[in-house]
């Protein structure tokens, strides 16, 4: 059976972009067609300045929202990355395989390091090396597929390169995975800056719809969305990025085609109103289920405990094999 791995960072509240671009497909498609692992990759949240308590809160919230979105822990493996030691164990081996040049060519490192310096902060070494940890996340489970947006495909290519290099130097150990981008709404853009991705950690949040936003908040944000000059409702990402973003969101909510929808509307206001109501209805069952799960915290704890146990059972044989293959002496009680 095909195995897939994907993760989500607890660096901010989950957004409509996370849901339409990834989580909905995980719940509606991926967990039914494959042996699926979905992880809260909390170690990745430590690559920049952070509040420890907030990381813990966001980790719990993200896990709860994955379940509220329809991911079934009896069907898929849901767990927290730091609860499985094999991620960190394998990451160091892959650091010994990767090169400095490969790391510095990563587009996200270039972008995030510039932002960090602009804030007056120092750039942590982990920000440079975190693509190697991401590779370890994937390779530890011998995943065949990695559902990612286009902004993460470079990291999956690095993962493939490291897997091939390890296998060639030390013997067949890892499956070489492939990226599988979502087919619809792979990148939902910021409502106030439709040339930028709708991200979790934007400072103001004015252009971001969060999964737990109240209906009136959702409506207000979408009605205030930036549109384009001209007044025509047309799907053209280059010439009309604001309108095109709204059309893509509406199409993703309704299962339609953004180009076809563009011919339905004569005004921006009507498009915004319909998009707002579609988003409110899309999020309603997720928010209702989230409230139920929050009322029973022991259920989430048990899901994460069992998920980590299952994940560890999958990852340990592969990582132990990598340790042997690269030349490390096994512990005395394991020596043969």
Short mmCIF file of C-alpha atoms in Angstrom, two decimals:
data_model
loop_
_atom_site.label_atom_id
_atom_site.label_comp_id
_atom_site.label_asym_id
_atom_site.label_seq_id
_atom_site.Cartn_x
_atom_site.Cartn_y
_atom_site.Cartn_z
CA UNK A 1 0.00 0.00 0.00
CA UNK A 2 1.26 3.50 -0.83
CA UNK A 3 2.53 5.36 2.23
CA UNK A 4 2.32 9.13 2.53
CA UNK A 5 3.73 11.55 5.09
CA UNK A 6 2.86 15.19 5.62
CA UNK A 7 3.23 17.59 8.49
CA UNK A 8 2.08 20.97 9.70
CA UNK A 9 4.07 23.43 11.80
CA UNK A 10 2.57 24.86 15.01
CA UNK A 11 3.86 28.37 14.29
CA UNK A 12 0.44 30.01 14.14
CA UNK A 13 -3.28 29.29 14.08
CA UNK A 14 -4.31 27.12 11.12
CA UNK A 15 -5.80 29.05 8.23
CA UNK A 16 -8.24 28.63 5.38
CA UNK A 17 -5.16 28.24 3.19
CA UNK A 18 -3.94 25.29 5.27
CA UNK A 19 -7.37 23.69 5.06
CA UNK A 20 -8.05 24.16 1.34
CA UNK A 21 -4.47 23.57 0.30
CA UNK A 22 -3.72 20.51 2.41
CA UNK A 23 -5.85 19.37 5.33
CA UNK A 24 -9.08 18.85 3.41
CA UNK A 25 -7.30 16.61 0.92
CA UNK A 26 -5.63 14.69 3.75
CA UNK A 27 -9.02 13.99 5.30
CA UNK A 28 -11.10 13.52 2.18
CA UNK A 29 -8.68 11.68 -0.09
CA UNK A 30 -5.27 10.75 1.25
CA UNK A 31 -6.21 8.83 4.39
CA UNK A 32 -8.56 6.66 2.33
CA UNK A 33 -6.15 5.77 -0.46
CA UNK A 34 -2.91 5.24 1.43
CA UNK A 35 -1.17 4.37 4.68
CA UNK A 36 -1.11 7.98 5.87
CA UNK A 37 0.94 9.70 8.56
CA UNK A 38 0.11 13.28 9.58
CA UNK A 39 2.43 14.95 12.04
CA UNK A 40 2.49 18.16 14.06
CA UNK A 41 6.11 19.01 13.28
CA UNK A 42 6.85 20.97 16.42
CA UNK A 43 10.65 20.68 16.14
CA UNK A 44 10.42 22.87 13.03
CA UNK A 45 8.77 25.60 15.13
CA UNK A 46 12.03 26.03 17.07
CA UNK A 47 14.00 27.38 14.10
CA UNK A 48 13.02 30.97 14.96
CA UNK A 49 12.36 32.94 18.14
CA UNK A 50 9.30 31.44 19.84
CA UNK A 51 7.29 31.32 23.04
CA UNK A 52 7.49 27.76 24.48
CA UNK A 53 4.00 27.88 25.95
CA UNK A 54 2.54 29.10 22.67
CA UNK A 55 4.21 26.29 20.73
CA UNK A 56 2.63 23.75 23.10
CA UNK A 57 -0.80 25.39 22.80
CA UNK A 58 -0.63 25.59 19.03
CA UNK A 59 0.54 21.99 18.81
CA UNK A 60 -2.54 20.82 20.69
CA UNK A 61 -4.78 23.10 18.66
CA UNK A 62 -3.35 21.90 15.35
CA UNK A 63 -3.79 18.25 16.31
CA UNK A 64 -7.37 18.94 17.43
CA UNK A 65 -8.15 20.71 14.15
CA UNK A 66 -6.77 17.81 12.11
CA UNK A 67 -9.23 15.53 13.88
CA UNK A 68 -12.03 18.09 13.59
CA UNK A 69 -11.39 18.27 9.85
CA UNK A 70 -12.16 14.59 9.48
CA UNK A 71 -8.85 12.80 9.85
CA UNK A 72 -9.65 9.47 11.49
CA UNK A 73 -6.98 8.27 13.96
CA UNK A 74 -8.15 4.70 13.41
CA UNK A 75 -7.37 5.05 9.72
CA UNK A 76 -4.39 7.44 9.71
CA UNK A 77 -1.48 7.96 12.11
CA UNK A 78 -1.71 11.35 13.84
CA UNK A 79 1.21 12.26 16.10
CA UNK A 80 3.58 14.95 17.35
CA UNK A 81 7.03 14.91 15.77
CA UNK A 82 8.99 15.43 18.99
CA UNK A 83 7.31 12.38 20.54
CA UNK A 84 9.22 10.14 18.11
CA UNK A 85 13.00 10.28 18.69
CA UNK A 86 13.78 8.79 15.29
CA UNK A 87 13.24 12.15 13.58
CA UNK A 88 16.15 13.77 15.42
CA UNK A 89 18.28 10.62 15.22
CA UNK A 90 18.01 10.41 11.47
CA UNK A 91 18.34 14.16 10.95
CA UNK A 92 21.94 14.12 12.18
CA UNK A 93 22.90 11.30 9.83
CA UNK A 94 21.46 13.24 6.91
CA UNK A 95 23.29 16.39 8.00
CA UNK A 96 26.46 14.34 7.57
CA UNK A 97 25.36 13.65 4.00
CA UNK A 98 24.05 17.07 2.94
CA UNK A 99 26.29 19.94 1.87
CA UNK A 100 26.46 23.56 2.96
CA UNK A 101 25.77 24.67 -0.62
CA UNK A 102 22.58 22.63 -0.81
CA UNK A 103 21.26 24.20 2.36
CA UNK A 104 22.04 27.77 1.34
CA UNK A 105 20.27 27.32 -2.00
CA UNK A 106 16.95 26.62 -0.28
CA UNK A 107 14.57 29.43 -1.23
CA UNK A 108 12.74 29.45 2.11
CA UNK A 109 16.02 29.82 3.99
CA UNK A 110 16.93 32.83 1.87
CA UNK A 111 13.53 34.44 2.44
CA UNK A 112 13.22 33.69 6.15
CA UNK A 113 16.79 34.67 7.00
CA UNK A 114 16.24 38.07 5.37
CA UNK A 115 13.07 38.58 7.43
CA UNK A 116 14.80 37.51 10.63
CA UNK A 117 17.68 39.91 10.08
CA UNK A 118 15.22 42.71 9.25
CA UNK A 119 13.60 42.17 12.67
CA UNK A 120 17.03 42.59 14.25
CA UNK A 121 17.29 38.93 15.22
CA UNK A 122 20.06 36.46 14.60
CA UNK A 123 19.57 33.56 12.19
CA UNK A 124 19.62 30.21 13.97
CA UNK A 125 21.63 27.35 12.52
CA UNK A 126 18.47 25.23 12.65
CA UNK A 127 16.83 27.54 10.11
CA UNK A 128 19.58 26.59 7.68
CA UNK A 129 19.42 22.87 8.39
CA UNK A 130 15.69 22.33 8.88
CA UNK A 131 15.20 20.96 5.32
CA UNK A 132 17.38 18.05 6.45
CA UNK A 133 15.06 17.45 9.41
CA UNK A 134 12.16 17.57 6.95
CA UNK A 135 13.93 14.94 4.88
CA UNK A 136 14.33 12.81 8.00
CA UNK A 137 10.60 13.19 8.72
CA UNK A 138 9.84 11.65 5.35
CA UNK A 139 12.59 9.06 4.94
CA UNK A 140 12.18 7.56 8.42
CA UNK A 141 8.78 6.21 7.36
CA UNK A 142 9.80 5.03 3.88
CA UNK A 143 7.07 7.29 2.50
CA UNK A 144 6.26 6.99 -1.20
CA UNK A 145 4.43 10.31 -1.50
CA UNK A 146 4.59 13.71 0.19
CA UNK A 147 1.50 15.92 -0.36
CA UNK A 148 2.93 19.46 -0.44
CA UNK A 149 2.25 22.86 -1.92
CA UNK A 150 4.55 24.25 -4.58
CA UNK A 151 6.53 26.22 -1.99
CA UNK A 152 7.75 22.95 -0.45
CA UNK A 153 8.64 21.00 -3.60
CA UNK A 154 12.28 22.11 -3.40
CA UNK A 155 12.54 20.45 0.00
CA UNK A 156 11.11 17.21 -1.35
CA UNK A 157 13.68 17.31 -4.16
CA UNK A 158 16.40 17.63 -1.52
CA UNK A 159 14.88 14.64 0.28
CA UNK A 160 15.05 12.62 -2.93
CA UNK A 161 18.68 13.63 -3.50
CA UNK A 162 19.68 12.62 0.04
CA UNK A 163 17.87 9.29 -0.22
CA UNK A 164 19.58 8.42 -3.50
CA UNK A 165 22.99 9.54 -2.19
CA UNK A 166 22.64 7.49 0.99
CA UNK A 167 21.48 4.41 -0.90
CA UNK A 168 24.37 4.66 -3.36
CA UNK A 169 27.05 5.15 -0.69
CA UNK A 170 25.85 2.87 2.08
CA UNK A 171 23.43 0.42 0.53
CA UNK A 172 19.65 0.39 -0.12
CA UNK A 173 18.01 1.91 2.94
CA UNK A 174 15.44 4.54 1.97
CA UNK A 175 12.49 4.78 -0.37
CA UNK A 176 12.92 7.71 -2.76
CA UNK A 177 9.66 9.72 -2.32
CA UNK A 178 7.85 11.98 -4.75
CA UNK A 179 5.94 15.21 -4.19
CA UNK A 180 2.21 15.17 -4.92
CA UNK A 181 0.89 18.76 -5.09
CA UNK A 182 -2.81 19.32 -4.37
CA UNK A 183 -4.87 19.65 -7.55
CA UNK A 184 -7.16 22.50 -6.36
CA UNK A 185 -6.37 25.64 -4.33
CA UNK A 186 -2.76 24.64 -3.78
CA UNK A 187 -2.02 28.25 -2.77
CA UNK A 188 -4.69 30.43 -1.18
CA UNK A 189 -3.44 33.99 -1.10
CA UNK A 190 -3.64 36.69 1.57
CA UNK A 191 -6.87 38.72 1.26
CA UNK A 192 -4.99 42.00 1.82
CA UNK A 193 -1.96 41.06 -0.29
CA UNK A 194 -3.11 38.62 -2.98
CA UNK A 195 0.43 38.25 -4.32
CA UNK A 196 1.50 36.57 -1.04
CA UNK A 197 0.50 33.21 0.37
CA UNK A 198 -2.04 33.15 3.21
CA UNK A 199 0.38 32.23 6.00
CA UNK A 200 -0.14 31.39 9.67
CA UNK A 201 2.30 33.90 11.12
CA UNK A 202 1.48 37.24 9.44
CA UNK A 203 1.76 40.06 11.94
CA UNK A 204 -1.72 41.60 11.54
CA UNK A 205 -3.90 38.72 10.35
CA UNK A 206 -6.21 41.14 8.52
CA UNK A 207 -5.93 39.18 5.29
CA UNK A 208 -6.01 35.74 6.87
CA UNK A 209 -9.07 33.63 7.60
CA UNK A 210 -8.30 31.33 10.52
CA UNK A 211 -10.17 28.07 10.91
CA UNK A 212 -11.51 29.15 14.29
CA UNK A 213 -12.59 32.67 13.25
CA UNK A 214 -16.19 33.46 14.18
CA UNK A 215 -18.59 33.70 11.17
CA UNK A 216 -18.90 37.49 11.45
CA UNK A 217 -15.11 37.83 11.52
CA UNK A 218 -14.85 35.67 8.39
CA UNK A 219 -17.44 37.80 6.62
CA UNK A 220 -15.74 41.04 7.61
CA UNK A 221 -12.31 39.89 6.39
CA UNK A 222 -13.61 38.69 3.04
CA UNK A 223 -15.78 41.77 2.45
CA UNK A 224 -12.66 43.89 3.05
CA UNK A 225 -10.53 41.80 0.69
CA UNK A 226 -8.40 43.73 -1.79
CA UNK A 227 -9.77 43.54 -5.32
CA UNK A 228 -8.49 45.11 -8.53
CA UNK A 229 -9.05 48.19 -10.67
CA UNK A 230 -11.43 48.01 -13.57
CA UNK A 231 -14.48 46.53 -11.90
CA UNK A 232 -14.62 43.44 -14.11
CA UNK A 233 -14.85 40.03 -12.47
CA UNK A 234 -12.35 37.95 -14.43
CA UNK A 235 -10.07 35.08 -13.53
CA UNK A 236 -6.56 36.31 -14.32
CA UNK A 237 -3.90 35.70 -11.65
CA UNK A 238 -1.49 38.21 -13.18
CA UNK A 239 -3.80 41.09 -14.06
CA UNK A 240 -6.41 40.58 -11.31
CA UNK A 241 -4.82 38.71 -8.40
CA UNK A 242 -7.37 39.89 -5.82
CA UNK A 243 -10.46 38.84 -7.75
CA UNK A 244 -8.77 35.62 -8.90
CA UNK A 245 -8.00 34.73 -5.28
CA UNK A 246 -11.66 35.15 -4.30
CA UNK A 247 -12.77 33.08 -7.28
CA UNK A 248 -10.32 30.31 -6.37
CA UNK A 249 -11.53 30.27 -2.76
CA UNK A 250 -15.18 30.17 -3.84
CA UNK A 251 -14.47 27.42 -6.38
CA UNK A 252 -12.58 25.38 -3.80
CA UNK A 253 -15.45 25.71 -1.31
CA UNK A 254 -18.09 24.72 -3.85
CA UNK A 255 -16.11 22.24 -5.90
CA UNK A 256 -16.43 24.44 -8.99
CA UNK A 257 -14.14 26.05 -11.55
CA UNK A 258 -12.85 29.61 -10.92
CA UNK A 259 -12.85 30.50 -14.59
CA UNK A 260 -16.46 29.39 -15.01
CA UNK A 261 -17.50 31.26 -11.86
CA UNK A 262 -16.02 34.51 -13.15
CA UNK A 263 -18.78 34.72 -15.72
CA UNK A 264 -21.48 34.53 -13.06
CA UNK A 265 -20.66 37.81 -11.28
CA UNK A 266 -21.08 41.38 -12.43
CA UNK A 267 -19.76 43.04 -9.26
CA UNK A 268 -17.05 42.55 -6.70
CA UNK A 269 -19.57 42.93 -3.89
CA UNK A 270 -21.67 39.97 -4.98
CA UNK A 271 -18.57 37.83 -5.39
CA UNK A 272 -17.36 38.76 -1.91
CA UNK A 273 -20.74 38.05 -0.29
CA UNK A 274 -21.01 34.60 -1.88
CA UNK A 275 -17.40 33.77 -1.06
CA UNK A 276 -17.88 34.83 2.57
CA UNK A 277 -20.98 32.66 3.00
CA UNK A 278 -19.32 29.70 1.29
CA UNK A 279 -16.35 29.92 3.67
CA UNK A 280 -18.58 30.26 6.73
CA UNK A 281 -20.50 27.12 5.73
CA UNK A 282 -17.29 25.25 4.92
CA UNK A 283 -15.84 25.96 8.36
CA UNK A 284 -19.02 25.42 10.37
CA UNK A 285 -18.71 21.61 10.84
CA UNK A 286 -14.99 21.90 11.56
CA UNK A 287 -15.60 24.46 14.29
CA UNK A 288 -18.47 22.45 15.80
CA UNK A 289 -16.36 19.29 15.94
CA UNK A 290 -13.43 21.28 17.38
CA UNK A 291 -15.62 22.41 20.29
CA UNK A 292 -16.56 18.80 21.02
CA UNK A 293 -12.93 17.66 21.01
CA UNK A 294 -11.74 20.51 23.22
CA UNK A 295 -14.33 19.44 25.80
CA UNK A 296 -12.63 16.03 26.04
CA UNK A 297 -8.85 16.65 26.25
CA UNK A 298 -8.09 13.08 27.33
CA UNK A 299 -9.27 11.85 23.93
CA UNK A 300 -6.66 13.95 22.11
CA UNK A 301 -3.95 12.80 24.51
CA UNK A 302 -4.79 9.18 23.83
CA UNK A 303 -4.85 9.75 20.06
CA UNK A 304 -1.39 11.34 20.18
CA UNK A 305 -0.01 8.65 22.48
CA UNK A 306 -1.20 5.86 20.21
CA UNK A 307 -0.11 7.78 17.13
CA UNK A 308 3.42 8.25 18.43
CA UNK A 309 3.63 4.59 19.40
CA UNK A 310 2.54 3.52 15.94
CA UNK A 311 4.86 6.00 14.23
CA UNK A 312 7.81 4.88 16.34
CA UNK A 313 7.17 1.29 15.37
CA UNK A 314 7.35 2.26 11.69
CA UNK A 315 10.38 4.54 11.92
CA UNK A 316 12.74 2.70 14.30
CA UNK A 317 13.64 -0.24 12.01
CA UNK A 318 14.52 2.12 9.15
CA UNK A 319 16.55 4.50 11.30
CA UNK A 320 18.33 1.65 13.09
CA UNK A 321 19.17 0.24 9.67
CA UNK A 322 20.56 3.60 8.57
CA UNK A 323 22.77 3.73 11.66
CA UNK A 324 24.19 0.32 10.87
CA UNK A 325 24.62 1.10 7.18
CA UNK A 326 26.56 4.31 7.77
CA UNK A 327 29.02 2.55 10.05
CA UNK A 328 27.90 3.20 13.62
CA UNK A 329 28.49 0.48 16.20
CA UNK A 330 25.20 -0.79 17.62
CA UNK A 331 24.64 -0.74 21.40
CA UNK A 332 26.16 -3.74 23.16
CA UNK A 333 22.81 -5.27 24.06
CA UNK A 334 21.82 -5.14 20.37
CA UNK A 335 25.11 -6.36 18.90
CA UNK A 336 25.03 -9.63 17.00
#
